[in-house]
């Protein structure tokens, strides 16, 4: 370690920002980052107890000296090997190159509508052509349709023999042409259908709307089809929640009568219409300038959107009404408020419960373009999982329930102001740290913290691997009464009433932990089954893509510790945010991406979990944190051994009984 002198300065470079600062000897890395306005996470006030400020030291690690006790407590073996340190306890004593990973960035935006950006050819099927036409006269009395088509051919070289004019437009065409003094812009979809004709030259302005219909959340994007840029974003809860949290309950409702199906369709369209209006307002776009809308969603959502027979996707043999992408007009659908000639594209679906949202996921993660074996998980009320590469991709969908979206959890809530979004518990002092969104008094707990909580409780020895509270700690003075018997069994206080924004303590109950175990257990079971079918193991996976509404706010280490996905070194885990939404945007602005989406839907091999004999046994094993078979989680196992939470001599855990297994909300 360099001794350094008072007054000596060292250069620190922070990647991936490429920012550099010259800082005084012995400045904590955290302070150097702050000087450059780089927002490294902290919830403990930089006291070395939360472990949220992990950074990777790519050069100069030897200057930092041996690992400090706080680092030994919070860093896993693979992180230590990878050069990770805690930014708040390490001081600059020489030149450094530091990498700040996504998961250690504070970030402001909470609604995960963004996703990984993937390069895509800008090539929307919506084209606009300005034409000056000869006015009709006794000498030239061609029909208005021919006059327009021939002008398109002469002035833009359009092959017009197969181009049609929408009948709705035909009914207004004569007036539009004459009112515009024969100078108009034709909006042509895929060079096949004229869907609108506008007065004057409007060829610069064309917009589209891409929408991801999640069972719980809706995310919509107003896109400029000329530049491929996002103009505005809107998000809200899926209003169908009023008809049931779970997809099955909504499908059951939809099957009651044609009117109930229409009701579910209507609320979805009403919300979509509002989101379109909101986006247009933000971006100064007229809704009539939207010429195409593209929807992705799971199969049930896509069926309900179109008012199609819901029974097909809800019950065996799970044969959907359609699998190929559909291009339809706005006619016959509830009002969206966009251009009446707009094309509506509903993404192809893979089958059963695996819909266009998964097509979006796979477009983004590019499994079918990869030589390496990749794994993709899109966490939601239904979780879709895929594994494979360009040779073969196997996929499944599991009903994991909305627990990680804050539902069915005593103090669960969505990621909004006042939601606890990060939690940390010091494994030795059992001190609890949390951070609430917008730094106000906490009023509930959102998804990213619901992943942290079981991980932190497990590391602190407050729960055992089956998710039960460790009652031997009931009277432990360090806890100051946080662990207690509540009205519904054991519970743990995260925030006391006096520090919370509600008139009670904010707690997590044993029942909540059980709901989380069931949700993550369902996901992990899906993973086990598709990996087995594809003939791969954890060690074969070059990358694990994690998509979902809470995206980048999730601590990947917490997610791995609780066993949400197969254990791989943390460097291989990539959070891609709302990749279904990203895929939808790609397909909206690019014909190639849409074609690729169709190919994906055809090529992916789908497993119907209801038919999998291994499911109950795998599920029972996967309900443990992280898994009943700890050998599948060697990194976590090593950590739990080191912390003394398990002993090398512990007998192998036994499977819970079948009746216990089926006692909760996740079922097939
Ligand atoms: S900020 Fe470094 S451990 Fe909390």
XYZ file of C-alpha atoms and ligand atoms in Angstrom:
672
model
C 0.000 0.000 0.000
C 1.388 3.353 -0.954
C 1.996 5.538 2.072
C 1.132 8.733 0.214
C 1.837 12.227 1.381
C -0.419 14.955 2.624
C -1.365 17.101 -0.349
C -0.748 14.299 -2.833
C -3.495 13.788 -5.427
C -4.519 10.739 -7.429
C -6.527 10.335 -10.572
C -9.690 8.226 -10.336
C -11.593 7.243 -13.450
C -15.196 6.123 -13.147
C -16.606 3.861 -15.828
C -18.895 3.411 -17.718
C -19.218 7.217 -17.522
C -15.646 7.964 -18.526
C -15.543 10.651 -15.811
C -12.302 11.417 -14.012
C -11.360 13.344 -10.917
C -8.126 14.200 -9.227
C -8.682 13.619 -5.523
C -6.656 14.040 -2.367
C -4.865 11.065 -0.836
C -7.166 9.072 1.473
C -10.440 10.353 -0.036
C -13.109 7.632 0.214
C -14.062 6.326 -3.234
C -17.643 7.313 -2.408
C -16.643 10.968 -1.978
C -14.712 10.926 -5.239
C -17.837 9.599 -7.003
C -20.003 12.250 -5.387
C -17.640 14.978 -6.545
C -18.372 13.826 -10.098
C -22.124 13.590 -9.421
C -22.031 9.833 -9.802
C -24.808 8.371 -7.700
C -23.420 5.273 -5.993
C -26.112 3.582 -3.864
C -26.188 3.827 -0.101
C -28.855 3.261 2.463
C -26.724 3.144 5.609
C -25.316 6.635 5.337
C -21.937 5.216 4.267
C -21.288 3.362 7.485
C -20.234 0.134 5.864
C -23.313 -1.735 7.004
C -25.681 -1.888 4.012
C -23.357 -3.311 1.364
C -25.159 -1.366 -1.380
C -22.132 0.632 -2.576
C -20.313 -2.172 -4.388
C -17.985 -1.059 -7.153
C -15.513 -3.024 -9.207
C -11.926 -1.852 -9.140
C -10.551 -2.523 -12.609
C -7.135 -1.032 -12.007
C -5.209 -0.123 -8.888
C -6.928 -2.551 -6.510
C -3.583 -3.235 -4.830
C -3.582 0.368 -3.547
C -6.636 -0.313 -1.453
C -5.068 -2.768 0.944
C -6.686 -5.900 2.328
C -10.454 -6.337 2.517
C -12.011 -4.548 5.467
C -14.319 -6.448 7.858
C -17.382 -4.712 6.313
C -16.308 -5.960 2.902
C -15.839 -9.493 4.174
C -19.384 -9.360 5.490
C -21.000 -8.013 2.341
C -18.987 -9.283 -0.607
C -19.452 -12.753 -1.996
C -16.563 -14.873 -3.073
C -17.150 -14.297 -6.792
C -17.318 -10.562 -6.169
C -14.081 -10.598 -4.220
C -12.461 -12.556 -7.039
C -13.896 -10.073 -9.534
C -12.302 -7.085 -7.756
C -15.411 -5.709 -6.051
C -15.020 -3.408 -3.050
C -17.274 -1.174 -0.997
C -16.995 2.452 -2.108
C -17.674 3.868 1.335
C -14.906 2.031 3.180
C -12.093 2.110 0.597
C -9.901 5.148 0.301
C -8.000 6.394 -2.710
C -4.281 5.900 -2.259
C -3.173 5.832 -5.874
C -4.610 5.986 -9.388
C -7.756 3.904 -9.798
C -10.144 2.805 -12.503
C -13.539 2.040 -11.002
C -16.556 0.445 -12.655
C -19.912 1.337 -11.123
C -22.312 -1.499 -11.951
C -25.953 -0.781 -12.732
C -27.112 -2.332 -9.507
C -25.074 0.108 -7.428
C -26.542 3.186 -9.047
C -29.170 5.119 -7.237
C -31.318 5.967 -10.282
C -34.323 8.218 -10.144
C -36.926 6.772 -12.469
C -38.981 4.174 -10.672
C -41.462 3.088 -13.279
C -39.566 0.615 -15.337
C -40.765 1.447 -18.791
C -37.298 1.612 -20.189
C -35.378 -1.339 -21.428
C -32.079 -2.287 -22.934
C -31.641 -0.553 -26.254
C -30.890 -2.921 -29.080
C -29.800 -1.619 -32.482
C -32.520 -2.066 -35.043
C -33.043 -0.991 -38.663
C -35.431 1.928 -38.832
C -37.997 0.774 -41.348
C -41.584 1.382 -40.311
C -44.283 0.066 -42.628
C -45.930 3.495 -42.385
C -44.770 5.718 -45.258
C -45.951 9.172 -46.234
C -45.879 10.539 -49.781
C -46.661 14.115 -50.724
C -48.207 14.411 -54.213
C -49.408 17.252 -56.437
C -52.239 15.920 -58.572
C -53.896 17.185 -61.732
C -57.355 18.439 -60.889
C -60.282 16.581 -62.457
C -61.551 18.196 -65.643
C -63.613 17.318 -68.695
C -60.371 16.418 -70.463
C -59.122 14.309 -67.567
C -61.983 12.637 -65.804
C -60.104 9.724 -64.257
C -61.523 8.496 -60.981
C -60.107 10.028 -57.801
C -58.592 6.685 -56.834
C -56.699 6.265 -60.097
C -55.606 9.874 -60.064
C -54.073 9.401 -56.623
C -52.462 6.062 -57.439
C -50.949 7.339 -60.668
C -49.575 10.407 -58.903
C -47.942 8.097 -56.347
C -46.430 6.065 -59.150
C -45.207 9.043 -61.163
C -43.884 11.113 -58.302
C -42.595 8.392 -55.963
C -42.174 5.318 -58.127
C -44.630 3.349 -55.990
C -45.661 0.008 -57.507
C -49.337 0.767 -57.359
C -50.904 -2.218 -59.098
C -51.621 -3.941 -55.778
C -52.193 -0.856 -53.647
C -55.685 -0.555 -52.197
C -57.517 2.348 -50.631
C -59.334 1.687 -47.362
C -63.072 1.919 -47.871
C -63.531 4.214 -44.872
C -61.080 6.594 -46.479
C -62.761 6.231 -49.878
C -65.919 7.636 -48.378
C -64.091 10.895 -47.593
C -61.487 10.947 -50.346
C -63.339 13.147 -52.852
C -63.805 15.952 -50.323
C -60.277 15.760 -48.955
C -58.686 15.994 -52.411
C -60.786 18.962 -53.460
C -60.518 20.830 -50.167
C -56.744 20.402 -50.316
C -56.656 21.724 -53.887
C -55.197 18.376 -55.029
C -52.040 18.707 -52.968
C -52.087 15.936 -50.423
C -49.983 13.527 -48.437
C -50.950 9.891 -48.745
C -50.240 7.668 -45.757
C -49.479 4.203 -47.090
C -49.121 1.144 -44.914
C -46.523 -1.355 -46.096
C -46.798 0.150 -49.584
C -50.009 -1.841 -49.905
C -52.852 0.100 -48.321
C -53.592 3.792 -48.414
C -54.874 4.384 -44.897
C -55.167 8.186 -44.827
C -54.896 11.201 -47.083
C -54.097 14.585 -45.561
C -54.175 18.092 -46.958
C -50.799 19.586 -47.848
C -47.348 18.211 -47.125
C -47.343 16.411 -43.768
C -44.715 13.880 -44.762
C -42.387 14.814 -41.899
C -44.801 13.806 -39.172
C -45.698 10.194 -38.513
C -46.085 8.506 -35.170
C -46.881 5.121 -33.743
C -47.807 3.741 -30.339
C -46.274 0.580 -28.884
C -47.789 -1.003 -25.844
C -46.855 -3.785 -23.476
C -49.964 -5.141 -21.782
C -48.742 -6.699 -18.565
C -51.214 -8.534 -16.359
C -50.449 -5.961 -13.676
C -48.906 -3.013 -15.467
C -49.385 -1.306 -18.797
C -46.491 0.495 -20.466
C -47.029 2.574 -23.595
C -44.575 4.394 -25.834
C -45.284 7.097 -28.368
C -42.698 6.701 -31.110
C -41.642 8.979 -33.931
C -41.727 6.594 -36.878
C -39.486 8.892 -38.922
C -36.619 8.917 -36.426
C -37.317 5.808 -34.317
C -37.121 7.924 -31.148
C -39.360 7.624 -28.110
C -41.441 10.792 -27.839
C -43.330 10.059 -24.651
C -43.962 7.249 -22.199
C -47.010 6.445 -20.113
C -47.577 3.690 -17.597
C -50.347 2.635 -15.315
C -51.834 -0.340 -13.573
C -53.855 -2.731 -15.700
C -57.468 -1.790 -14.879
C -58.477 -5.444 -15.242
C -57.013 -5.974 -11.769
C -60.489 -5.035 -10.545
C -61.599 -8.362 -12.067
C -58.853 -10.400 -10.406
C -55.127 -10.259 -9.696
C -54.450 -13.502 -11.457
C -54.852 -14.184 -15.146
C -56.988 -17.232 -14.433
C -59.562 -15.249 -12.513
C -59.835 -12.793 -15.387
C -60.141 -15.565 -17.944
C -62.851 -17.138 -15.816
C -64.650 -13.806 -15.708
C -64.239 -13.379 -19.472
C -65.835 -16.783 -20.017
C -68.960 -15.940 -18.055
C -70.670 -14.257 -20.982
C -69.862 -12.310 -24.147
C -70.652 -9.146 -22.168
C -68.080 -9.864 -19.476
C -65.399 -10.412 -22.120
C -66.416 -7.090 -23.692
C -66.197 -5.440 -20.293
C -62.592 -6.595 -19.812
C -61.754 -5.489 -23.336
C -63.406 -2.111 -22.806
C -61.480 -1.207 -19.643
C -58.225 -2.099 -21.371
C -59.028 0.072 -24.377
C -60.162 2.919 -22.158
C -56.804 2.903 -20.327
C -54.899 2.592 -23.590
C -56.819 5.536 -25.019
C -55.957 7.608 -21.935
C -52.290 6.673 -22.218
C -52.249 7.660 -25.882
C -53.815 10.988 -24.997
C -51.323 11.520 -22.194
C -48.362 10.759 -24.475
C -49.698 12.989 -27.242
C -50.116 15.804 -24.731
C -46.530 15.391 -23.528
C -45.076 15.364 -27.027
C -47.349 17.823 -28.850
C -48.568 15.188 -31.230
C -52.142 14.953 -32.486
C -53.640 11.496 -31.898
C -54.657 11.499 -35.578
C -50.927 11.520 -36.418
C -50.646 8.007 -34.968
C -50.900 5.627 -37.923
C -49.980 2.374 -36.275
C -50.387 0.780 -32.859
C -48.557 -2.345 -31.827
C -49.495 -4.515 -28.873
C -47.606 -7.233 -27.062
C -48.915 -9.126 -24.066
C -49.245 -12.625 -22.780
C -51.643 -14.786 -24.756
C -54.531 -14.145 -22.380
C -54.074 -10.370 -22.589
C -53.839 -10.457 -26.387
C -56.984 -12.583 -26.608
C -58.932 -10.298 -24.291
C -57.678 -7.240 -26.165
C -59.163 -8.625 -29.353
C -62.285 -9.982 -27.703
C -61.350 -13.535 -28.714
C -62.471 -16.729 -27.029
C -60.596 -16.672 -23.724
C -61.297 -20.331 -22.961
C -58.754 -21.290 -25.606
C -55.807 -19.983 -23.634
C -57.160 -20.632 -20.155
C -57.867 -24.340 -20.412
C -56.385 -27.487 -21.837
C -55.403 -28.089 -24.558
C -54.350 -24.392 -24.502
C -54.712 -23.947 -28.248
C -54.795 -20.196 -28.839
C -57.172 -18.621 -31.384
C -54.176 -17.278 -33.292
C -50.414 -17.556 -33.234
C -49.320 -15.477 -36.233
C -49.184 -11.725 -35.829
C -52.372 -9.925 -36.867
C -52.768 -6.715 -38.839
C -56.221 -5.306 -38.302
C -58.018 -2.014 -38.673
C -59.502 0.042 -35.874
C -62.956 -0.803 -37.144
C -64.830 -3.138 -34.836
C -62.539 -2.369 -31.904
C -63.344 0.005 -29.048
C -62.136 3.549 -29.676
C -58.438 4.344 -29.274
C -58.559 7.895 -30.579
C -55.770 7.387 -33.115
C -56.077 7.949 -36.877
C -59.147 5.964 -37.976
C -57.100 4.359 -40.759
C -54.328 3.246 -38.371
C -53.043 -0.293 -38.637
C -53.202 -2.298 -35.432
C -50.571 -5.013 -35.174
C -50.983 -7.651 -32.506
C -47.769 -9.563 -32.003
C -47.540 -13.211 -32.879
C -47.754 -15.454 -29.864
C -45.734 -18.496 -29.017
C -48.684 -20.468 -27.667
C -50.526 -21.365 -24.484
C -49.691 -18.622 -22.007
C -46.579 -17.507 -23.875
C -47.495 -14.460 -25.845
C -46.122 -11.508 -27.754
C -44.436 -10.122 -24.644
C -42.086 -13.100 -24.774
C -41.482 -12.477 -28.455
C -40.379 -9.001 -27.359
C -38.142 -10.442 -24.646
C -36.425 -12.804 -27.041
C -35.946 -10.085 -29.643
C -34.087 -8.055 -27.035
C -32.084 -10.891 -25.477
C -31.392 -12.300 -28.970
C -31.349 -15.899 -27.846
C -31.969 -17.119 -31.363
C -28.993 -15.138 -32.700
C -26.514 -16.385 -30.147
C -23.823 -19.065 -30.294
C -23.575 -18.971 -26.506
C -26.223 -20.480 -24.273
C -28.372 -17.762 -22.768
C -31.121 -17.718 -20.175
C -33.956 -15.191 -20.078
C -36.485 -14.619 -17.319
C -39.287 -12.045 -17.481
C -40.639 -11.703 -13.966
C -44.283 -10.797 -13.578
C -47.608 -12.174 -12.417
C -46.842 -14.797 -14.988
C -43.146 -15.402 -15.426
C -41.748 -16.466 -18.763
C -38.467 -18.318 -18.953
C -36.361 -19.285 -21.946
C -33.049 -21.027 -22.383
C -31.028 -21.847 -25.452
C -29.169 -20.420 -28.396
C -29.480 -20.242 -32.163
C -29.796 -24.003 -32.407
C -32.732 -24.439 -30.087
C -34.639 -22.408 -27.532
C -36.946 -23.968 -24.946
C -39.444 -21.841 -23.122
C -42.209 -21.996 -20.542
C -44.511 -19.740 -18.601
C -45.341 -20.162 -14.922
C -48.102 -18.501 -12.953
C -45.927 -16.972 -10.263
C -48.535 -14.634 -8.830
C -48.249 -10.920 -8.169
C -46.394 -11.138 -4.828
C -43.271 -9.418 -6.171
C -45.491 -6.690 -7.523
C -46.523 -5.965 -3.961
C -49.852 -7.745 -4.050
C -50.894 -10.361 -1.494
C -48.231 -8.883 0.802
C -49.432 -7.203 4.010
C -47.622 -3.921 3.352
C -46.874 -4.485 -0.324
C -47.304 -1.613 -2.739
C -46.191 -0.556 -6.177
C -42.971 1.393 -6.706
C -44.219 4.861 -5.830
C -43.303 7.609 -3.371
C -42.952 6.183 0.120
C -42.379 2.588 -0.933
C -39.412 0.951 0.745
C -37.300 -0.046 -2.254
C -34.095 -1.294 -0.660
C -33.469 -3.082 2.589
C -30.331 -4.202 4.268
C -29.735 -5.954 7.591
C -26.310 -6.065 9.125
C -25.641 -9.776 9.656
C -23.778 -9.193 12.926
C -25.521 -6.276 14.629
C -28.940 -7.060 13.048
C -29.367 -3.343 12.440
C -31.943 -2.640 9.729
C -31.498 -0.087 6.965
C -33.992 0.818 4.315
C -34.531 3.426 1.681
C -37.936 4.692 0.640
C -38.625 6.176 -2.771
C -38.237 9.971 -2.749
C -36.751 9.757 0.758
C -40.074 10.259 2.510
C -41.505 8.296 5.447
C -42.171 4.716 4.339
C -45.747 3.644 3.740
C -45.188 0.188 2.248
C -42.791 -2.138 0.471
C -42.291 -2.500 -3.287
C -40.891 -5.295 -5.451
C -37.163 -4.583 -5.311
C -37.269 -4.562 -1.490
C -39.423 -7.696 -1.467
C -36.450 -9.385 -3.128
C -33.960 -7.858 -0.679
C -35.946 -8.798 2.416
C -35.804 -12.621 2.306
C -32.171 -12.399 1.175
C -31.207 -10.120 4.046
C -33.247 -12.075 6.614
C -31.553 -15.242 5.439
C -28.061 -13.767 5.631
C -28.798 -12.409 9.102
C -30.069 -15.799 10.260
C -33.518 -14.360 10.948
C -35.175 -16.887 8.673
C -33.990 -20.342 7.802
C -33.866 -21.700 4.285
C -37.507 -22.779 4.431
C -38.525 -19.194 5.056
C -39.589 -19.631 8.694
C -38.544 -17.049 11.245
C -35.890 -18.180 13.640
C -37.859 -18.041 16.890
C -34.726 -18.556 18.961
C -33.995 -14.880 18.202
C -37.330 -13.718 19.623
C -35.838 -12.130 22.711
C -32.525 -11.088 21.118
C -31.643 -7.630 22.450
C -30.030 -6.589 19.179
C -33.447 -6.746 17.516
C -35.162 -4.429 19.993
C -38.399 -6.312 19.542
C -38.451 -6.239 15.729
C -39.122 -9.973 15.594
C -42.434 -10.702 17.252
C -45.652 -12.674 17.176
C -48.285 -10.705 15.289
C -51.965 -11.252 14.657
C -51.082 -13.536 11.728
C -48.114 -15.431 13.101
C -44.530 -14.246 13.194
C -43.588 -10.893 11.710
C -40.572 -8.616 11.447
C -40.708 -4.836 11.806
C -38.884 -2.956 9.072
C -39.992 0.537 10.075
C -41.488 1.530 13.398
C -44.736 3.446 13.479
C -43.034 6.690 14.535
C -40.711 6.627 11.538
C -43.372 5.446 9.062
C -45.921 7.447 7.105
C -48.776 5.164 8.151
C -50.333 4.669 11.530
C -48.621 1.383 12.164
C -45.291 -0.351 11.909
C -44.293 -1.496 8.413
C -43.789 -5.243 8.743
C -43.089 -8.328 6.728
C -44.956 -11.392 7.920
C -44.144 -15.064 7.697
C -47.146 -15.333 5.364
C -45.613 -12.668 3.107
C -42.362 -14.595 3.012
C -44.263 -17.724 2.145
C -46.013 -15.909 -0.737
C -42.616 -14.722 -1.984
C -41.184 -18.245 -1.647
C -44.050 -19.628 -3.690
C -43.653 -16.989 -6.382
C -39.923 -17.422 -6.709
C -40.280 -21.188 -6.337
C -42.572 -21.270 -9.359
C -40.020 -19.289 -11.369
C -37.139 -21.487 -10.323
C -39.146 -24.607 -11.121
C -39.767 -23.343 -14.629
C -36.027 -22.755 -14.928
C -35.195 -26.279 -13.748
C -37.601 -27.851 -16.204
C -36.555 -25.930 -19.302
C -32.856 -26.376 -18.490
C -33.364 -30.096 -18.126
C -35.265 -30.255 -21.414
C -32.573 -28.221 -23.163
C -29.874 -30.389 -21.563
C -27.935 -27.552 -19.927
C -26.812 -26.690 -16.403
C -26.047 -23.418 -14.626
C -22.382 -23.635 -15.599
C -23.263 -23.588 -19.314
C -25.038 -20.242 -19.165
C -23.054 -17.363 -20.638
C -25.635 -14.784 -19.538
C -28.820 -14.554 -17.535
C -31.128 -11.761 -18.736
C -33.608 -10.597 -16.131
C -36.560 -8.616 -17.412
C -39.563 -7.283 -15.584
C -41.269 -4.246 -14.245
C -38.804 -3.584 -11.433
C -35.854 -4.050 -13.743
C -32.766 -2.173 -12.734
C -33.833 -1.484 -9.170
C -33.397 -5.083 -8.178
C -30.227 -6.026 -6.394
C -28.997 -8.944 -8.527
C -27.261 -10.467 -5.558
C -30.470 -10.496 -3.519
C -32.348 -12.025 -6.436
C -29.709 -14.710 -6.757
C -29.505 -15.304 -3.003
C -33.204 -16.071 -2.784
C -32.907 -18.342 -5.814
C -35.063 -16.515 -8.341
C -32.885 -17.811 -11.138
C -30.015 -20.283 -11.560
C -26.848 -19.243 -9.805
C -24.234 -17.781 -12.124
C -21.448 -15.285 -11.328
C -23.074 -11.896 -10.822
C -21.213 -10.454 -13.824
C -23.285 -12.667 -16.077
C -26.600 -11.314 -14.838
C -27.964 -8.545 -17.055
C -31.050 -6.586 -16.072
C -32.894 -5.547 -19.201
C -35.864 -3.705 -17.691
C -39.101 -3.931 -19.587
C -37.751 -5.905 -22.519
C -41.248 -6.803 -23.720
C -41.827 -3.063 -24.141
C -38.454 -2.633 -25.839
C -39.296 -5.490 -28.188
C -42.648 -3.843 -28.940
C -40.899 -0.577 -29.825
C -38.435 -2.423 -32.041
C -41.247 -4.162 -33.902
C -43.151 -0.900 -34.273
C -40.321 0.926 -36.011
C -38.813 -1.952 -37.961
C -40.334 -4.373 -40.411
C -37.283 -6.622 -40.006
C -37.776 -6.811 -36.248
C -41.425 -7.694 -36.823
C -40.436 -10.438 -39.233
C -37.856 -11.701 -36.761
C -40.570 -11.712 -34.110
C -42.711 -13.930 -36.311
C -39.773 -16.307 -36.770
C -39.151 -16.425 -33.027
C -42.778 -17.357 -32.401
C -42.490 -20.237 -34.822
C -39.095 -21.548 -33.765
C -39.290 -21.547 -29.989
C -40.070 -24.876 -28.388
C -42.701 -24.507 -25.700
C -43.186 -26.646 -22.626
C -46.594 -26.901 -21.024
C -45.790 -27.153 -17.338
C -49.172 -28.603 -16.483
C -48.031 -31.727 -18.303
C -44.658 -31.932 -16.577
C -44.559 -34.803 -14.089
C -41.491 -33.249 -12.429
C -43.277 -30.037 -11.541
C -44.525 -30.804 -7.988
C -41.201 -32.216 -6.822
C -39.152 -29.455 -8.432
C -41.505 -26.882 -6.973
C -41.124 -28.282 -3.484
C -37.347 -28.016 -3.780
C -37.440 -24.537 -5.274
C -39.526 -23.088 -2.434
C -36.430 -23.047 -0.228
C -34.208 -19.980 -0.120
C -32.288 -20.307 -2.386
C -33.046 -23.990 -3.108
C -33.344 -27.239 -1.224
C -30.291 -28.493 -3.052
C -27.708 -25.950 -1.955
C -25.142 -27.535 -4.251
C -26.947 -25.734 -7.079
C -26.042 -22.461 -5.322
C -22.388 -22.925 -4.383
C -21.669 -19.191 -4.049
C -24.644 -18.619 -1.745
C -23.893 -21.820 0.126
C -20.349 -20.684 0.774
C -21.666 -17.359 2.083
C -24.229 -19.012 4.376
C -21.548 -21.352 5.698
C -19.200 -18.434 6.288
C -21.889 -16.526 8.144
C -22.669 -19.624 10.189
C -26.264 -19.846 8.947
C -25.894 -23.417 7.893
C -23.400 -25.998 8.951
C -21.467 -28.277 6.670
C -22.813 -31.167 8.690
C -26.514 -30.154 8.358
C -28.617 -33.047 7.194
C -30.099 -32.500 3.755
C -33.444 -30.719 3.939
C -36.507 -32.842 3.395
C -39.341 -32.097 1.022
C -42.446 -30.501 2.456
C -45.582 -32.566 2.147
C -47.778 -32.251 -0.925
C -50.636 -30.721 1.068
C -48.370 -27.916 2.268
C -47.238 -27.389 -1.276
C -50.634 -26.707 -2.660
C -51.862 -24.559 0.151
C -51.183 -21.238 -1.512
C -51.814 -19.063 -4.509
C -49.555 -20.494 -7.182
C -51.069 -23.342 -9.075
C -51.166 -24.661 -12.558
S -22.852 2.753 1.712
Fe -21.240 1.410 1.789
S -21.980 -0.154 2.944
Fe -23.610 1.232 2.984
